[in-house]
Amino acid sequence: MNDTERALLISVHPRFATAILEGSKTVELRRQRVAVPEGTPLVLYATSPVMALVGTARVSRVDSATPAAIWRQHRAHSGINRDEYDAYMQGASQASALVLDSPQNLDHSVPLTHLRAGGTFHPPQSYRYITRTFLLEVLRGHKAEDQLLAQLDTPQTTESLSVRTLTPRPKSKSSMRSASLLTAPAQ
């Protein structure tokens, strides 16, 4: 990552940060459309009680659609159950699934106190873009500085955007007939 490139800083609950870094959660969900280039580096900030940068990953693709379509496509890799998903997406008309790969832990997490000592740092409510210059300011002197920057320095693809809009498949006549048979009133 050079200074003209940006990384995505996201805030996630500690349980989700752990699941992403272990590789069991490969999709991060957002209530709005997120358009980022394929290969964008991602920095994970674990919220309270951890309150620290804990690792990195890469965005391999972003799918945007209705919340129902995103759930159908990504539920197995989202790390949450249907009730949690419905509560999170309540009132949203759009949703995005950031498909993640290459998760890497930091050997030493970077606590919020250190991040704020290096400048004005405010964890994002959802996500925000950051530059190498910003990271150098907030990481200065921390044991994880070199490791974090090295994790972000792996080459990016040159694709401009990798956002797929999922569209529902039209129902075939036979599936509509089957559905109507299942819901027909008993005589």
XYZ file of C-alpha atoms in Angstrom:
187
model
C 0.000 0.000 0.000
C 1.549 3.250 -1.086
C 0.219 6.629 -0.057
C -2.042 6.994 -3.087
C -3.801 3.735 -2.201
C -6.296 3.433 0.567
C -7.146 0.714 3.014
C -10.544 0.130 4.529
C -10.705 0.444 8.316
C -13.726 -1.370 9.725
C -15.070 -1.660 13.242
C -16.373 -5.066 14.256
C -17.370 -6.691 17.517
C -14.515 -8.738 19.012
C -16.262 -12.065 18.357
C -16.485 -11.203 14.645
C -12.880 -10.006 14.502
C -11.792 -13.329 16.000
C -13.933 -15.304 13.557
C -12.569 -13.338 10.569
C -8.979 -13.843 11.672
C -9.589 -17.569 12.289
C -11.094 -17.864 8.803
C -14.522 -19.103 9.949
C -16.223 -15.811 8.999
C -15.388 -14.861 5.421
C -18.150 -12.328 4.833
C -18.568 -8.982 6.579
C -22.025 -7.445 6.237
C -22.957 -3.781 5.923
C -26.361 -2.055 5.787
C -25.482 0.087 2.786
C -23.836 -0.360 -0.582
C -20.059 -0.510 -0.246
C -18.009 -0.122 -3.429
C -14.324 -0.916 -3.017
C -11.800 -2.263 -5.514
C -11.005 -5.963 -5.475
C -7.906 -6.603 -3.375
C -8.439 -3.588 -1.115
C -6.607 -4.119 2.165
C -8.807 -4.138 5.235
C -7.728 -3.232 8.777
C -9.807 -4.746 11.584
C -10.614 -2.654 14.646
C -12.205 -4.747 17.412
C -14.691 -2.694 19.421
C -15.216 -2.690 23.201
C -13.973 -4.292 25.353
C -10.891 -4.971 23.149
C -10.686 -1.499 21.519
C -7.659 -2.208 19.315
C -6.435 -2.897 15.787
C -6.132 -6.681 15.721
C -5.421 -7.779 12.159
C -5.889 -7.406 8.430
C -7.628 -9.096 5.511
C -8.357 -8.419 1.843
C -11.639 -7.668 0.131
C -11.882 -10.187 -2.701
C -15.328 -9.058 -3.845
C -18.373 -7.070 -2.758
C -21.929 -8.231 -3.412
C -24.739 -5.677 -3.098
C -28.440 -6.475 -3.154
C -31.508 -6.501 -0.966
C -30.979 -7.795 2.576
C -32.973 -10.949 1.708
C -30.778 -11.726 -1.315
C -27.564 -11.112 0.642
C -28.753 -13.473 3.398
C -29.605 -16.226 0.902
C -26.199 -15.901 -0.774
C -23.919 -15.448 2.252
C -25.602 -16.766 5.411
C -23.251 -19.748 5.732
C -20.184 -17.478 5.938
C -21.603 -14.480 7.820
C -20.913 -15.665 11.359
C -24.397 -14.713 12.603
C -27.811 -16.333 12.867
C -30.987 -15.222 11.134
C -32.379 -13.331 14.153
C -29.159 -11.310 14.505
C -29.148 -10.619 10.765
C -32.772 -9.473 10.708
C -32.206 -7.180 13.706
C -29.100 -5.659 12.096
C -30.741 -5.163 8.694
C -34.081 -3.907 10.011
C -35.173 -0.939 7.885
C -32.341 -1.319 5.353
C -33.264 -1.457 1.679
C -29.705 -2.298 0.520
C -27.034 -4.553 1.942
C -23.456 -5.388 1.046
C -21.429 -8.498 1.682
C -17.681 -7.890 1.740
C -16.138 -11.240 0.828
C -12.821 -11.478 2.659
C -9.683 -13.513 2.201
C -6.085 -13.584 3.452
C -6.840 -12.837 7.124
C -3.756 -12.162 9.251
C -3.500 -11.571 12.989
C -1.229 -8.935 14.417
C 1.291 -10.372 16.864
C 0.626 -7.327 19.059
C -2.743 -5.567 18.884
C -2.625 -1.773 18.759
C -4.789 -0.382 21.581
C -6.973 2.680 21.207
C -4.815 4.586 23.722
C -1.784 4.201 21.424
C -3.791 5.100 18.323
C -5.004 8.298 19.956
C -1.539 9.202 21.271
C -0.272 9.304 17.664
C -2.934 11.724 16.481
C -6.640 12.124 16.232
C -8.055 8.641 15.922
C -11.746 7.850 16.082
C -12.895 4.298 15.377
C -15.426 4.383 12.540
C -19.067 3.538 13.225
C -19.004 1.215 10.220
C -15.959 1.802 8.005
C -13.731 4.506 6.571
C -10.801 4.790 4.213
C -7.302 5.363 5.545
C -3.942 6.076 3.925
C -0.425 4.875 4.681
C 0.425 8.360 6.033
C -2.455 8.130 8.501
C -1.335 4.669 9.623
C 2.256 5.837 10.068
C 1.020 8.636 12.342
C -1.152 6.461 14.582
C 1.181 3.438 14.675
C 4.430 5.340 15.281
C 6.591 3.505 17.794
C 4.282 0.524 18.294
C 5.607 -3.055 18.016
C 2.982 -3.850 15.352
C 3.891 -0.963 13.025
C 6.164 -2.886 10.647
C 3.999 -6.009 10.660
C 0.763 -4.130 9.912
C 2.307 -2.115 7.083
C 3.894 -5.261 5.596
C 0.523 -7.043 5.649
C -1.014 -4.149 3.721
C 1.842 -3.924 1.204
C 0.988 -7.070 -0.754
C 0.122 -6.223 -4.371
C -3.384 -5.157 -5.296
C -5.218 -5.985 -8.480
C -5.872 -3.250 -10.988
C -9.621 -3.841 -11.188
C -11.506 -0.595 -10.665
C -14.475 -2.008 -8.770
C -15.586 -5.472 -7.888
C -19.171 -4.978 -6.846
C -21.778 -7.448 -7.951
C -25.427 -6.644 -7.699
C -27.316 -9.819 -6.994
C -30.622 -10.155 -8.775
C -33.240 -12.739 -7.934
C -33.711 -15.534 -10.448
C -37.174 -15.617 -12.001
C -39.242 -18.529 -10.785
C -39.962 -21.182 -13.335
C -43.576 -22.067 -14.071
C -43.106 -25.501 -12.496
C -41.759 -24.035 -9.225
C -44.643 -21.546 -9.143
C -47.132 -24.426 -9.673
C -45.481 -26.402 -6.855
C -45.580 -23.396 -4.553
C -49.262 -22.787 -5.300
C -50.059 -26.452 -4.590
C -48.369 -26.166 -1.216
C -50.321 -23.060 -0.277
C -53.708 -24.007 -1.720
C -56.452 -24.049 0.897
C -57.620 -27.488 1.999
C -61.053 -28.500 0.674
